[in-house]
PDB file of C-alpha atoms and ligand atoms in Angstrom:
ATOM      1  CA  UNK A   1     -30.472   3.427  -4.207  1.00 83.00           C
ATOM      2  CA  UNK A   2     -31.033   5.687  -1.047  1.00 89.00           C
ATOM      3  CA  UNK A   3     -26.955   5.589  -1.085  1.00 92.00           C
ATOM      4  CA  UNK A   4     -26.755   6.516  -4.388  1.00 94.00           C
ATOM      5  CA  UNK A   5     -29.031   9.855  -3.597  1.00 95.00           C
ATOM      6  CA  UNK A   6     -26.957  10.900  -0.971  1.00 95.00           C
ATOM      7  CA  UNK A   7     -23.879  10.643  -3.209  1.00 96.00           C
ATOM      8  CA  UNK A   8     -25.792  12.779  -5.611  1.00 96.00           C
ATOM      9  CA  UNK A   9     -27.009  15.111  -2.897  1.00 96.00           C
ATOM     10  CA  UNK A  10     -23.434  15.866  -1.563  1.00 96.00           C
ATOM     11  CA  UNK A  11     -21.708  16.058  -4.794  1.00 97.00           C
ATOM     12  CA  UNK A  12     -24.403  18.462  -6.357  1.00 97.00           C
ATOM     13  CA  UNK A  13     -23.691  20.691  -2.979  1.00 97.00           C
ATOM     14  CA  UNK A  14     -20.229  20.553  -4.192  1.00 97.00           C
ATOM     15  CA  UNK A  15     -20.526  21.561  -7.581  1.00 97.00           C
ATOM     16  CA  UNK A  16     -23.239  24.409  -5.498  1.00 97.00           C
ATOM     17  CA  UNK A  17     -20.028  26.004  -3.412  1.00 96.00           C
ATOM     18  CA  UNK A  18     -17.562  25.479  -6.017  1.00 96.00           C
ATOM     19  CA  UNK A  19     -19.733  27.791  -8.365  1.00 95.00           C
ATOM     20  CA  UNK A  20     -20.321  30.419  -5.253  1.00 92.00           C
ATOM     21  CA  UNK A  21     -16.390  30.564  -5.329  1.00 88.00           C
ATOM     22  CA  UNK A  22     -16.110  31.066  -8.719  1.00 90.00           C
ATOM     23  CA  UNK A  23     -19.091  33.945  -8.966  1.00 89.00           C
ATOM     24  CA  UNK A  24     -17.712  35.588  -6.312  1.00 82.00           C
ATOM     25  CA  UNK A  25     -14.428  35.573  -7.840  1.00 81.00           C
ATOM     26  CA  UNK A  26     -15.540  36.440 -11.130  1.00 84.00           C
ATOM     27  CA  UNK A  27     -18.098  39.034 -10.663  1.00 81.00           C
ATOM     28  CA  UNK A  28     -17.430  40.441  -7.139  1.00 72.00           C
ATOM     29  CA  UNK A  29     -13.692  40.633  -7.655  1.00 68.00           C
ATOM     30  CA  UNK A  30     -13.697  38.014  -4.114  1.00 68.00           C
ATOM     31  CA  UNK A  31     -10.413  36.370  -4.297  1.00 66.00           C
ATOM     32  CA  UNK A  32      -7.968  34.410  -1.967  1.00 66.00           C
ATOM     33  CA  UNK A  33      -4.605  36.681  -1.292  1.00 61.00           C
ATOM     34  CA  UNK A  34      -2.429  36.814  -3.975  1.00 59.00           C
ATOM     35  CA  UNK A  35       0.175  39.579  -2.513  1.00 56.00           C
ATOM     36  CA  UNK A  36       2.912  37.725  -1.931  1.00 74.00           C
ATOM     37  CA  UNK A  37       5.567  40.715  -1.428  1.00 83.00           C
ATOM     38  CA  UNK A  38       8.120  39.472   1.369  1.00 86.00           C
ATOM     39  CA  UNK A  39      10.147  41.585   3.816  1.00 87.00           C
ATOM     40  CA  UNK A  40      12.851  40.441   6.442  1.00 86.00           C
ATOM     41  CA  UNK A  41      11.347  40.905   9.768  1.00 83.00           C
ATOM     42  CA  UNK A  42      14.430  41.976  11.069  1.00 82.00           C
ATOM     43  CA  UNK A  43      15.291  45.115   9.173  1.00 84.00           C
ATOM     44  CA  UNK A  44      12.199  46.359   8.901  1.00 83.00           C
ATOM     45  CA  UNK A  45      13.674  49.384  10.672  1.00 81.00           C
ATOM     46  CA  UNK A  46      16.301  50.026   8.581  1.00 78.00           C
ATOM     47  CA  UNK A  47      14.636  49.538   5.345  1.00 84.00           C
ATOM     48  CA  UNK A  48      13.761  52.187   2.858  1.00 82.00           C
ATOM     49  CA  UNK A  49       9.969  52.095   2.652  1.00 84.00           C
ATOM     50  CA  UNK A  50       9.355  50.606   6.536  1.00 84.00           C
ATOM     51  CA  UNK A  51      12.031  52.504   8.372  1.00 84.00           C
ATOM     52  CA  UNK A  52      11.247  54.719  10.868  1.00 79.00           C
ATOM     53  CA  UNK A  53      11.082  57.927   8.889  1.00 80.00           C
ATOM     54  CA  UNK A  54       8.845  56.137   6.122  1.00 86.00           C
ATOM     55  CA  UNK A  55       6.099  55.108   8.784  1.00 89.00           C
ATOM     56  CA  UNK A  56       2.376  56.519   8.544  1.00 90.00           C
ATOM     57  CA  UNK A  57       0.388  58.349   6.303  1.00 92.00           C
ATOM     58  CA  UNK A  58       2.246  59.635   3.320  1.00 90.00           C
ATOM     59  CA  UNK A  59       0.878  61.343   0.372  1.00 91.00           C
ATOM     60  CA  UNK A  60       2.256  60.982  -3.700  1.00 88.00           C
ATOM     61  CA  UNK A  61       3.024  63.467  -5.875  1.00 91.00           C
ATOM     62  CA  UNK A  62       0.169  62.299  -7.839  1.00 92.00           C
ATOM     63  CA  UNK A  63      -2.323  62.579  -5.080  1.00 89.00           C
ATOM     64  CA  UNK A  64      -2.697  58.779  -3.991  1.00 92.00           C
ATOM     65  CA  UNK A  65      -1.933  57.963  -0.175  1.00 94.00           C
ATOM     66  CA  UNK A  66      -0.484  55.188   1.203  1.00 94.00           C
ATOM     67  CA  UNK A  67      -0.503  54.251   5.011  1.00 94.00           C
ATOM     68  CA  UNK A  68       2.473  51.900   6.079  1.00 93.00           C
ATOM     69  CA  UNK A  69       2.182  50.137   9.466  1.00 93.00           C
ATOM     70  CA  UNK A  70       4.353  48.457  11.398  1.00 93.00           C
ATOM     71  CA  UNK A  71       2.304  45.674  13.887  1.00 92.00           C
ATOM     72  CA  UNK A  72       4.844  44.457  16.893  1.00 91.00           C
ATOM     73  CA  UNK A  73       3.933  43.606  20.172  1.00 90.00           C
ATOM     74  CA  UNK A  74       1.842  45.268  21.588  1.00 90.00           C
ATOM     75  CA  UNK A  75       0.824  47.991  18.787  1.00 91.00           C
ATOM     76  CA  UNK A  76       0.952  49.465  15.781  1.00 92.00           C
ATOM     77  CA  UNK A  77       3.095  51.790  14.399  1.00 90.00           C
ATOM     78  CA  UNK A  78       2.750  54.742  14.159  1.00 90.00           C
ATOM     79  CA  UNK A  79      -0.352  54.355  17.349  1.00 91.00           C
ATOM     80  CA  UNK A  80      -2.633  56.848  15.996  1.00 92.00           C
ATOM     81  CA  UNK A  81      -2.997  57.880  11.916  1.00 93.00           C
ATOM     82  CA  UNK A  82      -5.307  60.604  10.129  1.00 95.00           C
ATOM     83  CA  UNK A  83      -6.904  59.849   6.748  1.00 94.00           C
ATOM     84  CA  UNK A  84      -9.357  61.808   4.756  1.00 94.00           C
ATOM     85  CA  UNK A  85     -12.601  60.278   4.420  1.00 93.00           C
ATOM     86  CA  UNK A  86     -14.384  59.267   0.890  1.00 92.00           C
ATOM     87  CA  UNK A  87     -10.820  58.481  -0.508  1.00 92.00           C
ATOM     88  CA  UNK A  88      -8.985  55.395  -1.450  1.00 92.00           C
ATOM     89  CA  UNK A  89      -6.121  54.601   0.448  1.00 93.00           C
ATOM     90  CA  UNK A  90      -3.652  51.866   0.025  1.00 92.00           C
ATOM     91  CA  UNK A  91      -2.658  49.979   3.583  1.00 93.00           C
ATOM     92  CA  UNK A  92       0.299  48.388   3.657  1.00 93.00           C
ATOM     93  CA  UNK A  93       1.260  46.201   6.770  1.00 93.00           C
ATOM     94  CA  UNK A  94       3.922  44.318   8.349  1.00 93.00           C
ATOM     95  CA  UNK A  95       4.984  42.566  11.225  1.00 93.00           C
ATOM     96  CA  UNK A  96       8.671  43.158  12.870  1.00 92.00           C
ATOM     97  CA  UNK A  97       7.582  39.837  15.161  1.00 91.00           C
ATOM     98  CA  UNK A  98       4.736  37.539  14.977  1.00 93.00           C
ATOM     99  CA  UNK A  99       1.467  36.609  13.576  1.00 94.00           C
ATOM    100  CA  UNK A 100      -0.356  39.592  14.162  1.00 95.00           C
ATOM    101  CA  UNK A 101      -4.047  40.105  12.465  1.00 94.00           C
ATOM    102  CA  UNK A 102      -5.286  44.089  11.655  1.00 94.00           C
ATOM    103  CA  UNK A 103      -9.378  44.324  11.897  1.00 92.00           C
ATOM    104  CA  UNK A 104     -11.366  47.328  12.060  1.00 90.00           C
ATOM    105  CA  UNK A 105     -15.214  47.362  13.203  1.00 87.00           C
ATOM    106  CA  UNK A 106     -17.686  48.758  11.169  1.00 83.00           C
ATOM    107  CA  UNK A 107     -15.207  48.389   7.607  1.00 84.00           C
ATOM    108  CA  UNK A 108     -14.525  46.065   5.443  1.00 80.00           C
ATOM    109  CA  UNK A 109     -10.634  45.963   6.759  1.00 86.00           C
ATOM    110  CA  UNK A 110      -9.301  42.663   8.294  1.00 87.00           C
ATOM    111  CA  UNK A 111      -6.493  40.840   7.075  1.00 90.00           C
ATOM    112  CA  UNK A 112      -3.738  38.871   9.044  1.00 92.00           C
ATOM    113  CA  UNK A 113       0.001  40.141   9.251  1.00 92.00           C
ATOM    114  CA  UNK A 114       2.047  37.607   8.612  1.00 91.00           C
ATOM    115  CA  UNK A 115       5.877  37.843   9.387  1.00 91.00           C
ATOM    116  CA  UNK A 116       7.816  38.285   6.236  1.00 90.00           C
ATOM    117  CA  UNK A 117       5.522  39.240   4.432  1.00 90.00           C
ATOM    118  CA  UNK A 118       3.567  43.021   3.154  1.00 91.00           C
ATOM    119  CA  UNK A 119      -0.494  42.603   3.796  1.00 90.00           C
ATOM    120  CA  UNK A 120      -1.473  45.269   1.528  1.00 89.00           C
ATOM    121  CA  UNK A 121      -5.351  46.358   1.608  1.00 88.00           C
ATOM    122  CA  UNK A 122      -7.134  49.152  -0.259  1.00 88.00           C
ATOM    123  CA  UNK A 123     -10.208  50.760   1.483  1.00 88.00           C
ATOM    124  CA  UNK A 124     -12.080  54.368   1.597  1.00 89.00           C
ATOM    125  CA  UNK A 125     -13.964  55.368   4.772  1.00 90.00           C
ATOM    126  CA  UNK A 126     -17.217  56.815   3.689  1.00 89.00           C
ATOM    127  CA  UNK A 127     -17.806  58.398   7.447  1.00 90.00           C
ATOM    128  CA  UNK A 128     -15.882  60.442   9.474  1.00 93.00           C
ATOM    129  CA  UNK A 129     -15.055  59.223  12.940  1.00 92.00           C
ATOM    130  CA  UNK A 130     -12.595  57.552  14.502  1.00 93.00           C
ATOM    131  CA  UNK A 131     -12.179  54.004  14.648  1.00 92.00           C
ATOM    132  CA  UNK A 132     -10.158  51.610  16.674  1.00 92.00           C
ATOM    133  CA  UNK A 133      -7.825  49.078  14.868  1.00 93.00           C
ATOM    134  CA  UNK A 134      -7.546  46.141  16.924  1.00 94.00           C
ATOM    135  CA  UNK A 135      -5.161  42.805  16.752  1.00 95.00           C
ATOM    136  CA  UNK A 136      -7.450  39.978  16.146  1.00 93.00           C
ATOM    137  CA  UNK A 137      -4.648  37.182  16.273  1.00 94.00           C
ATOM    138  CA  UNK A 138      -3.483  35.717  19.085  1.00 94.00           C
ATOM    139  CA  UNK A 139       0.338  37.428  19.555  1.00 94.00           C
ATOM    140  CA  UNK A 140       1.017  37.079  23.183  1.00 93.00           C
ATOM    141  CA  UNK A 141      -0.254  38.177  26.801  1.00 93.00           C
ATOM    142  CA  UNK A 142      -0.767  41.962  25.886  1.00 93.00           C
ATOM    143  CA  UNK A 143      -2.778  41.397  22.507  1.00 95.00           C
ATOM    144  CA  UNK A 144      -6.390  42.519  23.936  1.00 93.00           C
ATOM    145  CA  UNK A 145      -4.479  45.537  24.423  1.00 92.00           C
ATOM    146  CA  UNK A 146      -2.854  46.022  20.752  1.00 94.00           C
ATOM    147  CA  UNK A 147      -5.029  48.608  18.838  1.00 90.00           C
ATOM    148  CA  UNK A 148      -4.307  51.754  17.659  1.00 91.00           C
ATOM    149  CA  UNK A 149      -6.535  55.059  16.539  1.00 93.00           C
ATOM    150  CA  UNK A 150      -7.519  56.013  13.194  1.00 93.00           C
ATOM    151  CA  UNK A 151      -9.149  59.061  12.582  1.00 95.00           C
ATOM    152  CA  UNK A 152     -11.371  59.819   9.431  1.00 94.00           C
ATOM    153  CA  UNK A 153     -11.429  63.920   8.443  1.00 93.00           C
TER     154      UNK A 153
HETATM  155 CU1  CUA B   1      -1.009  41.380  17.859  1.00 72.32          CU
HETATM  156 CU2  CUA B   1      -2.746  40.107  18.797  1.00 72.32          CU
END
């Protein structure tokens, strides 16, 4: 009997999480990545929307901006960026090495950067300021010095 309880008492915290996930998920819009764009590490400088000329802040005809990054050992590319704050603006990451993670303090931006594949994050910056971006996966010996500078106007 006192087996039986515990049985009940696990499985009911089951069923507790598994409906946290699914809340979230349904009314917070929380879900698990499901951007699966790839890329091939390797000509991510000659490509048309990473190459070297495509890198940075870039603004659409119809307004929206897009920043595209390139993470490498040991930075980001381009190192420093200005965005205008109070708007949305579509990230869009990639690595031209390893496992490289993107976090910002302060925002709700972190996501990993995963070779071969776009990390693509939307966010608005309601302050002005400038923030650091900083590597939060292990990549190698310089990674407590891969960050780069982001400036909010
Ligand atoms: Cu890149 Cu740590």
């Amino acid at each position: 009997p006192l087996e039986r309880k515990w049985v009940q008492v696990s499985l009911g915290m089951c069923a507790l999480f598994v409906s946290i996930i699914m809340l979230d998920a349904l009314f917070h819009g929380v879900n698990a990545p499901s951007n699966v764009e790839t890329i091939d590490s390797r000509k991510i400088h000659l490509s048309e929307e990473f190459g070297e000329d495509n890198l940075g802040v870039q603004v659409a005809e119809n307004g929206e901006i897009t920043v595209r990054l390139v993470a490498g050992r040991y930075a980001f590319f381009p190192k420093e960026i200005t965005i205008p704050a109070e708007t949305k603006i579509t990230f869009r990451w990639v690595s031209m090495d390893v496992l490289h993670g993107v976090h910002m303090p302060m925002t709700n931006m972190s996501t990993m950067i995963v070779p071969g594949y776009v990390s693509q994050v939307e966010s608005s910056f309601p302050r002005p300021g400038e923030y650091p971006m900083l590597c939060n996966e292990y990549c190698g010996l310089g990674h407590d010095h891969m960050w780069s500078k982001v400036s909010v106007i």
